[in-house]
Coordinates of C-alpha atoms in Angstrom, one line a residue:
Chain A
X1 CA -88.5 -99.1 94.6
X2 CA -90.6 -99.7 97.7
X3 CA -91.3 -97.0 100.2
X4 CA -89.9 -96.9 103.7
X5 CA -93.0 -98.5 105.2
X6 CA -92.9 -101.5 102.9
X7 CA -90.5 -103.3 105.3
X8 CA -93.2 -103.5 107.9
X9 CA -95.5 -105.4 105.6
X10 CA -96.7 -108.7 107.0
X11 CA -96.3 -111.4 104.5
X12 CA -97.9 -114.9 104.8
X13 CA -95.5 -117.7 104.5
X14 CA -97.7 -120.6 105.4
X15 CA -101.5 -119.8 105.4
X16 CA -103.2 -121.2 108.5
X17 CA -106.6 -120.8 110.0
X18 CA -107.8 -121.9 113.4
X19 CA -111.5 -121.5 114.3
X20 CA -112.1 -119.0 111.5
X21 CA -109.2 -116.8 112.7
X22 CA -106.3 -116.1 110.3
X23 CA -103.2 -117.3 112.2
X24 CA -101.0 -117.8 109.2
X25 CA -97.3 -118.3 109.7
X26 CA -95.9 -114.9 108.6
X27 CA -92.6 -113.2 108.3
X28 CA -93.3 -111.7 111.8
X29 CA -94.0 -115.2 113.2
X30 CA -90.8 -116.5 111.5
X31 CA -88.6 -113.9 113.2
X32 CA -90.3 -114.5 116.5
X33 CA -89.6 -118.2 116.1
X34 CA -86.0 -117.5 115.1
X35 CA -85.6 -115.3 118.2
X36 CA -87.0 -118.1 120.3
X37 CA -84.7 -120.6 118.7
X38 CA -81.7 -118.2 119.3
X39 CA -82.7 -118.0 123.0
X40 CA -83.1 -121.8 123.2
X41 CA -79.7 -122.4 121.6
X42 CA -77.9 -119.7 123.5
X43 CA -79.2 -120.5 127.0
X44 CA -79.4 -124.2 126.3
X45 CA -75.8 -124.5 125.2
X46 CA -74.4 -122.0 127.8
X47 CA -76.1 -123.7 130.7
X48 CA -75.9 -127.3 129.5
X49 CA -72.5 -128.1 131.1
X50 CA -72.6 -125.2 133.6
X51 CA -69.6 -125.3 135.8
X52 CA -68.5 -123.4 138.9
X53 CA -65.8 -122.0 136.7
X54 CA -67.7 -120.6 133.7
X55 CA -66.7 -120.7 130.1
X56 CA -67.2 -117.7 127.8
X57 CA -70.8 -118.7 126.8
X58 CA -71.8 -119.5 130.3
X59 CA -70.3 -116.2 131.5
X60 CA -72.4 -114.3 128.9
X61 CA -75.7 -115.9 130.0
X62 CA -74.7 -115.4 133.7
X63 CA -74.0 -111.7 133.0
X64 CA -77.5 -111.4 131.6
X65 CA -79.0 -113.3 134.5
X66 CA -77.2 -111.1 137.0
X67 CA -78.0 -107.9 135.1
X68 CA -81.8 -108.6 135.2
X69 CA -81.6 -110.1 138.7
X70 CA -80.1 -106.9 140.0
X71 CA -82.6 -104.9 138.1
X72 CA -85.5 -106.8 139.7
X73 CA -83.9 -106.7 143.2
X74 CA -83.1 -103.0 143.0
X75 CA -86.5 -102.0 141.6
X76 CA -89.0 -104.4 143.2
X77 CA -87.0 -105.7 146.2
X78 CA -86.4 -109.2 147.5
X79 CA -90.1 -110.2 147.2
X80 CA -89.9 -109.3 143.5
X81 CA -88.1 -112.5 142.8
X82 CA -91.4 -114.2 141.7
X83 CA -91.4 -111.8 138.8
X84 CA -87.8 -112.5 137.8
X85 CA -88.6 -115.2 135.2
X86 CA -91.2 -113.0 133.6
X87 CA -89.0 -109.9 133.4
X88 CA -86.1 -112.0 132.2
X89 CA -88.2 -113.5 129.4
X90 CA -89.6 -110.1 128.4
X91 CA -86.1 -108.7 128.3
X92 CA -84.7 -111.5 126.2
X93 CA -87.7 -111.7 123.9
X94 CA -87.6 -107.9 123.1
X95 CA -83.8 -107.9 122.9
X96 CA -83.7 -110.7 120.4
X97 CA -86.6 -109.4 118.4
X98 CA -84.9 -106.0 118.2
X99 CA -81.5 -107.3 117.4
X100 CA -82.5 -110.0 114.9
X101 CA -84.7 -107.3 113.3
X102 CA -81.5 -105.3 112.5
X103 CA -80.3 -108.1 110.2
X104 CA -80.7 -106.7 106.8
X105 CA -83.7 -108.2 105.0
X106 CA -85.2 -109.6 108.3
X107 CA -88.4 -108.5 110.0
X108 CA -88.8 -106.8 113.4
X109 CA -91.8 -108.2 115.3
X110 CA -91.5 -105.4 117.9
X111 CA -92.0 -102.8 115.2
X112 CA -95.7 -103.7 115.2
X113 CA -97.9 -102.0 117.7
X114 CA -100.1 -105.0 118.3
X115 CA -97.1 -107.0 119.5
X116 CA -95.8 -104.3 121.8
X117 CA -99.3 -103.6 123.0
X118 CA -99.8 -107.2 123.9
X119 CA -96.6 -107.2 125.9
X120 CA -97.5 -103.9 127.6
X121 CA -101.0 -105.2 128.4
X122 CA -99.5 -108.4 129.9
X123 CA -97.5 -106.3 132.3
X124 CA -100.6 -104.1 133.0
X125 CA -102.8 -107.2 133.6
X126 CA -100.0 -108.6 135.8
X127 CA -99.8 -105.4 137.9
X128 CA -103.6 -105.2 138.3
X129 CA -104.2 -108.9 139.0
X130 CA -101.2 -109.4 141.4
X131 CA -101.8 -106.1 143.0
X132 CA -105.4 -107.0 143.9
X133 CA -104.4 -110.5 144.8
X134 CA -101.7 -109.3 147.2
X135 CA -103.3 -106.2 148.7
X136 CA -107.0 -106.7 148.0
X137 CA -109.0 -103.5 147.6
X138 CA -106.3 -101.6 149.5
X139 CA -104.4 -101.8 146.2
X140 CA -106.4 -98.9 144.9
X141 CA -104.7 -96.6 147.4
X142 CA -101.9 -96.3 144.8
X143 CA -104.2 -93.7 143.2
X144 CA -103.9 -91.6 146.3
X145 CA -100.4 -90.7 147.5
X146 CA -100.2 -90.3 151.3
X147 CA -100.0 -86.8 152.8
X148 CA -102.0 -85.1 150.1
X149 CA -104.4 -82.4 151.4
X150 CA -108.1 -83.2 150.8
X151 CA -108.7 -80.5 148.2
X152 CA -105.8 -81.7 146.1
X153 CA -107.0 -85.2 146.2
X154 CA -109.8 -84.3 143.8
X155 CA -107.1 -83.3 141.3
X156 CA -104.5 -86.0 142.1
X157 CA -106.7 -89.1 142.1
X158 CA -108.0 -88.6 138.5
X159 CA -104.5 -87.9 137.3
X160 CA -103.1 -91.0 139.0
X161 CA -105.9 -93.2 137.6
X162 CA -105.2 -91.7 134.2
X163 CA -101.5 -92.3 134.5
X164 CA -102.1 -95.9 135.6
X165 CA -104.3 -96.6 132.6
X166 CA -101.8 -95.1 130.3
X167 CA -98.9 -97.2 131.5
X168 CA -99.4 -100.1 129.1
X169 CA -100.0 -97.6 126.2
X170 CA -96.7 -95.8 126.9
X171 CA -94.9 -99.1 127.2
X172 CA -96.3 -100.3 123.9
X173 CA -95.9 -97.0 121.9
X174 CA -92.4 -96.3 123.2
X175 CA -91.0 -99.7 122.0
X176 CA -93.0 -99.8 118.7
X177 CA -92.3 -96.2 117.8
X178 CA -88.5 -96.5 118.5
X179 CA -88.2 -99.7 116.4
X180 CA -90.3 -98.4 113.6
X181 CA -88.6 -95.0 113.5
X182 CA -85.2 -96.6 113.4
X183 CA -86.0 -98.9 110.6
X184 CA -87.7 -96.1 108.6
X185 CA -84.6 -93.9 109.1
X186 CA -82.3 -96.8 107.9
X187 CA -84.5 -97.3 104.9
X188 CA -84.7 -93.6 103.9
X189 CA -80.9 -93.1 104.2
X190 CA -80.3 -96.3 102.2
X191 CA -82.7 -95.2 99.4
X192 CA -80.8 -91.9 99.1
X193 CA -77.9 -93.9 97.6
X194 CA -79.7 -95.3 94.5
X195 CA -81.4 -91.9 94.1
X196 CA -78.1 -90.0 94.0
X197 CA -76.6 -92.5 91.5
X198 CA -79.3 -91.6 89.0
X199 CA -78.1 -88.0 89.1
X200 CA -74.9 -88.7 87.1
X201 CA -71.2 -88.7 88.0
X202 CA -71.4 -86.2 90.9
X203 CA -74.3 -88.0 92.4
X204 CA -72.4 -91.3 92.0
X205 CA -69.5 -89.8 93.9
X206 CA -71.8 -88.4 96.6
X207 CA -73.7 -91.5 97.1
X208 CA -71.1 -92.6 99.6
X209 CA -72.5 -90.0 102.0
X210 CA -75.9 -91.7 102.9
X211 CA -74.0 -95.0 103.1
X212 CA -71.6 -93.7 105.6
X213 CA -74.4 -92.0 107.5
X214 CA -76.3 -95.3 107.5
X215 CA -73.3 -97.0 109.2
X216 CA -73.6 -94.5 112.0
X217 CA -77.4 -94.9 112.1
X218 CA -77.0 -98.6 112.2
X219 CA -74.7 -98.4 115.2
X220 CA -77.3 -96.1 116.9
X221 CA -80.0 -98.6 116.1
X222 CA -78.0 -101.3 117.8
X223 CA -77.9 -99.2 120.9
X224 CA -81.6 -98.4 120.6
X225 CA -82.4 -102.1 120.2
X226 CA -80.6 -103.0 123.5
X227 CA -81.8 -99.8 125.3
X228 CA -85.5 -100.3 124.5
X229 CA -85.4 -103.9 125.8
X230 CA -83.8 -102.6 128.9
X231 CA -86.3 -99.7 129.3
X232 CA -89.3 -102.1 128.8
X233 CA -87.9 -104.5 131.4
X234 CA -87.0 -101.8 134.0
X235 CA -90.4 -100.0 133.6
X236 CA -92.2 -103.4 134.0
X237 CA -90.2 -103.8 137.3
X238 CA -91.2 -100.3 138.5
X239 CA -94.9 -101.0 137.7
X240 CA -94.8 -104.4 139.3
X241 CA -93.3 -102.9 142.5
X242 CA -96.8 -101.6 143.4
X243 CA -98.0 -105.2 143.6
X244 CA -95.4 -106.1 146.2
X245 CA -95.4 -103.0 148.4
X246 CA -97.7 -100.0 148.3
X247 CA -96.4 -96.5 148.8
X248 CA -93.0 -95.6 147.9
Chain B
X1 CA -56.0 -103.9 106.4
X2 CA -58.0 -107.0 105.4
X3 CA -59.9 -106.5 108.6
X4 CA -60.7 -102.9 107.7
X5 CA -61.9 -103.9 104.2
X6 CA -64.1 -106.6 105.8
X7 CA -65.5 -104.1 108.2
X8 CA -66.3 -101.6 105.4
X9 CA -68.0 -104.4 103.4
X10 CA -70.1 -105.6 106.4
X11 CA -70.9 -102.0 107.3
X12 CA -72.2 -101.2 103.8
X13 CA -74.1 -104.4 103.4
X14 CA -77.2 -103.3 105.4
X15 CA -77.6 -100.2 103.3
X16 CA -77.5 -102.2 100.1
X17 CA -80.1 -104.6 101.3
X18 CA -82.3 -101.9 102.8
X19 CA -82.2 -100.0 99.5
X20 CA -82.9 -103.1 97.4
X21 CA -85.5 -104.9 99.4
X22 CA -89.2 -104.9 98.7
X23 CA -90.4 -104.9 95.2
X24 CA -94.1 -104.9 94.4
X25 CA -96.5 -102.5 95.9
X26 CA -97.9 -102.7 99.3
X27 CA -101.6 -103.7 99.8
X28 CA -103.8 -102.7 102.7
X29 CA -103.6 -99.5 104.8
X30 CA -100.7 -97.1 104.3
X31 CA -99.3 -98.1 107.6
X32 CA -98.8 -101.9 107.7
X33 CA -99.0 -101.7 111.6
X34 CA -102.7 -100.6 111.3
X35 CA -103.7 -103.6 109.2
X36 CA -106.1 -105.2 111.7
X37 CA -106.4 -108.4 109.6
X38 CA -102.8 -109.3 110.6
X39 CA -103.5 -108.9 114.3
X40 CA -104.8 -112.5 115.1
X41 CA -101.8 -114.1 113.5
X42 CA -99.3 -111.8 115.2
X43 CA -101.0 -112.3 118.6
X44 CA -101.2 -116.1 118.1
X45 CA -97.5 -116.4 117.3
X46 CA -96.6 -114.0 120.0
X47 CA -98.5 -116.1 122.5
X48 CA -96.8 -119.3 121.3
X49 CA -93.3 -117.8 121.2
X50 CA -93.4 -115.8 124.3
X51 CA -95.1 -118.7 126.1
X52 CA -92.4 -121.1 125.0
X53 CA -89.7 -118.6 126.0
X54 CA -91.2 -118.0 129.4
X55 CA -91.6 -121.8 129.9
X56 CA -88.0 -122.4 128.8
X57 CA -86.6 -119.5 131.0
X58 CA -88.5 -120.4 134.1
X59 CA -88.1 -124.1 134.0
X60 CA -84.7 -124.7 132.3
X61 CA -82.4 -121.6 131.9
X62 CA -83.1 -119.8 135.2
X63 CA -83.0 -123.0 137.5
X64 CA -79.8 -124.1 135.8
X65 CA -78.1 -120.7 136.1
X66 CA -79.4 -120.3 139.7
X67 CA -78.1 -123.7 140.6
X68 CA -74.6 -123.0 139.2
X69 CA -74.4 -119.7 140.9
X70 CA -75.6 -121.2 144.1
X71 CA -73.0 -124.0 143.8
X72 CA -70.3 -121.4 143.1
X73 CA -71.3 -119.4 146.1
X74 CA -71.3 -122.6 148.2
X75 CA -67.8 -123.6 146.8
X76 CA -66.5 -120.1 147.6
X77 CA -68.0 -120.2 151.1
X78 CA -66.8 -123.7 151.7
X79 CA -63.3 -122.8 150.6
X80 CA -63.4 -119.7 152.8
X81 CA -64.7 -121.8 155.8
X82 CA -61.9 -124.3 155.2
X83 CA -59.3 -121.5 155.1
X84 CA -60.7 -120.0 158.3
X85 CA -60.6 -123.5 159.9
X86 CA -56.9 -123.9 158.8
X87 CA -56.1 -120.5 160.1
X88 CA -57.7 -121.3 163.4
X89 CA -55.7 -124.5 163.6
X90 CA -52.5 -122.6 162.9
X91 CA -53.4 -120.0 165.5
X92 CA -54.1 -122.8 168.0
X93 CA -50.7 -124.4 167.2
X94 CA -48.9 -121.1 167.7
X95 CA -50.8 -120.6 171.0
X96 CA -49.8 -124.1 172.1
X97 CA -46.2 -123.5 171.1
X98 CA -46.2 -120.2 173.0
X99 CA -47.7 -121.8 176.1
X100 CA -45.1 -124.6 175.8
X101 CA -42.2 -122.1 175.6
X102 CA -43.6 -120.1 178.5
X103 CA -43.9 -123.2 180.6
X104 CA -40.4 -124.3 179.7
X105 CA -39.1 -120.8 180.7
X106 CA -41.0 -121.0 184.0
X107 CA -39.7 -124.4 184.8
X108 CA -36.1 -123.5 183.9
X109 CA -36.5 -120.5 186.2
X110 CA -37.8 -122.6 189.0
X111 CA -35.1 -125.1 188.6
X112 CA -32.4 -122.4 188.6
X113 CA -33.8 -121.0 191.7
X114 CA -34.0 -124.4 193.4
X115 CA -30.4 -125.1 192.4
X116 CA -29.3 -121.7 193.8
X117 CA -31.1 -122.4 197.1
X118 CA -29.5 -125.9 197.2
X119 CA -26.1 -124.6 196.5
X120 CA -26.4 -121.9 199.1
X121 CA -27.6 -124.4 201.7
X122 CA -24.7 -126.8 200.8
X123 CA -22.2 -124.0 201.2
X124 CA -23.6 -122.9 204.5
X125 CA -23.7 -126.5 205.8
X126 CA -20.1 -127.0 204.8
X127 CA -19.0 -123.7 206.3
X128 CA -20.8 -124.6 209.5
X129 CA -19.2 -128.1 209.5
X130 CA -15.7 -126.6 208.9
X131 CA -16.3 -124.0 211.6
X132 CA -17.3 -126.8 214.1
X133 CA -14.4 -128.9 213.1
X134 CA -12.0 -126.0 213.4
X135 CA -13.3 -124.9 216.9
X136 CA -13.0 -128.5 218.0
X137 CA -9.4 -128.7 216.9
X138 CA -8.6 -125.4 218.5
X139 CA -10.2 -126.5 221.8
X140 CA -8.2 -129.7 221.7
X141 CA -5.0 -127.8 221.0
X142 CA -5.7 -125.4 223.8
X143 CA -6.3 -128.3 226.1
X144 CA -3.0 -129.9 225.1
X145 CA -1.2 -126.6 225.6
X146 CA -2.7 -126.3 229.0
X147 CA -1.7 -129.8 230.0
X148 CA 1.7 -129.3 228.6
X149 CA 2.0 -126.1 230.5
X150 CA 1.1 -127.9 233.7
X151 CA 3.5 -130.6 233.0
X152 CA 6.2 -128.1 232.4
X153 CA 5.3 -126.2 235.6
X154 CA 5.6 -129.4 237.5
X155 CA 9.1 -130.1 236.1
X156 CA 10.1 -126.5 236.8
X157 CA 9.2 -127.1 240.5
X158 CA 11.3 -130.3 240.5
X159 CA 14.1 -128.5 238.8
X160 CA 13.8 -125.5 241.2
X161 CA 14.0 -127.9 244.2
X162 CA 17.0 -129.7 242.7
X163 CA 18.7 -126.4 241.8
X164 CA 18.1 -125.2 245.4
X165 CA 19.6 -128.4 246.9
X166 CA 22.6 -128.3 244.6
X167 CA 23.0 -124.5 245.2
X168 CA 22.9 -125.1 249.0
X169 CA 25.5 -127.8 248.8
X170 CA 27.8 -125.8 246.5
X171 CA 27.4 -122.3 248.0
X172 CA 26.8 -123.0 251.7
X173 CA 28.3 -126.5 251.8
X174 CA 25.3 -127.8 253.6
X175 CA 23.7 -131.1 252.6
X176 CA 20.1 -130.3 252.0
X177 CA 17.1 -132.5 251.9
X178 CA 15.4 -132.7 248.5
X179 CA 12.0 -133.2 249.9
X180 CA 12.3 -130.1 252.1
X181 CA 13.3 -128.1 249.1
X182 CA 10.4 -129.3 247.2
X183 CA 8.0 -128.4 249.9
X184 CA 9.5 -124.9 250.2
X185 CA 9.1 -124.5 246.4
X186 CA 5.5 -125.6 246.7
X187 CA 4.9 -123.2 249.5
X188 CA 6.5 -120.4 247.4
X189 CA 4.4 -121.4 244.4
X190 CA 1.3 -121.3 246.5
X191 CA 2.2 -117.9 247.8
X192 CA 2.8 -116.7 244.3
X193 CA -0.5 -118.0 243.2

């Protein structure tokens, strides 16, 4: 039987190479594409015949729209509306990757650090580029909170720069680690079952325990899947706030 | 009960698959996430999928949802505006009705007052006319009484003269002149007056 890390193995489905780089269509790519297709179908269908009086499907997509819309407005402000499509896409992408990854036998693209790091760096690059674009060099004043006495500035400014540079890393690691840990836990509990069965009758009877535990863990993982998408989106909002208005 | 069994089956399914999946040993580093060789492929497909999702969201889903929410807001606002307009109309009607009622009351009051004044004037005029007529009648009656008194006084003089003549004849046996008697009476009358 395979170890708990085997589920994260990238497997090539269609080998592909562009300009010498291996860009094969893998199981990770498959589940990203399936997530994308789910989003297309869900939002396509629910908004196709959008009416003033919404149906169930339309209501569901409107709830998501309003949820992220409120998040953007509360955390960035009215000017943050330019970031709304990005935050909405990030939220839906991570949410669908996490949720589809919970389908047994599927693959979770967000359990790979490179994917979450790319998303985190996109946010980081957005913060830096739009911050400099909107505020010019004045943007760097985010490293120096107002009202700090001069001696403390020598301490605060390096810490603030350090914090700023670590933002994409924390975004990436938080999501990746949560997804990976959850799936490892599911795998470990699941493999307790077959192990117990080999111990004879008593083990056979007791093998129900890891299964029952796994049901609870699975429910927890559903919560984590949604929560991590939410956390990633809301932290992106908080980081992007600096590009709209400086100083808190 | 069936629902419960189905729930149990569905709940147990993940465990079974997680336990069974993955035969054949892993290749590469111990942690598949650290296999740098898979990074280009993952980044490439992430770029494609996230790019497509971002395009779809920003150019299809969000505009559609924004439009329907805007139209809902407009509909609600339009309905509310219409309701406000109808309420205003109703208020105006009530105000006009009130004004009409007040005007009617005022007019009725004025008419009543005018009628009262008229009636009073009529009554006074009639009383005055009656009084005038009555005093005229009284005056005439008084005049008539006066003339009758005079007439009767004249006849009394005549009678007195005649009675004096007759009395002179009967009592004294003297023939008396009627004209003499009359002048005596007149003289007496004048003395009395």
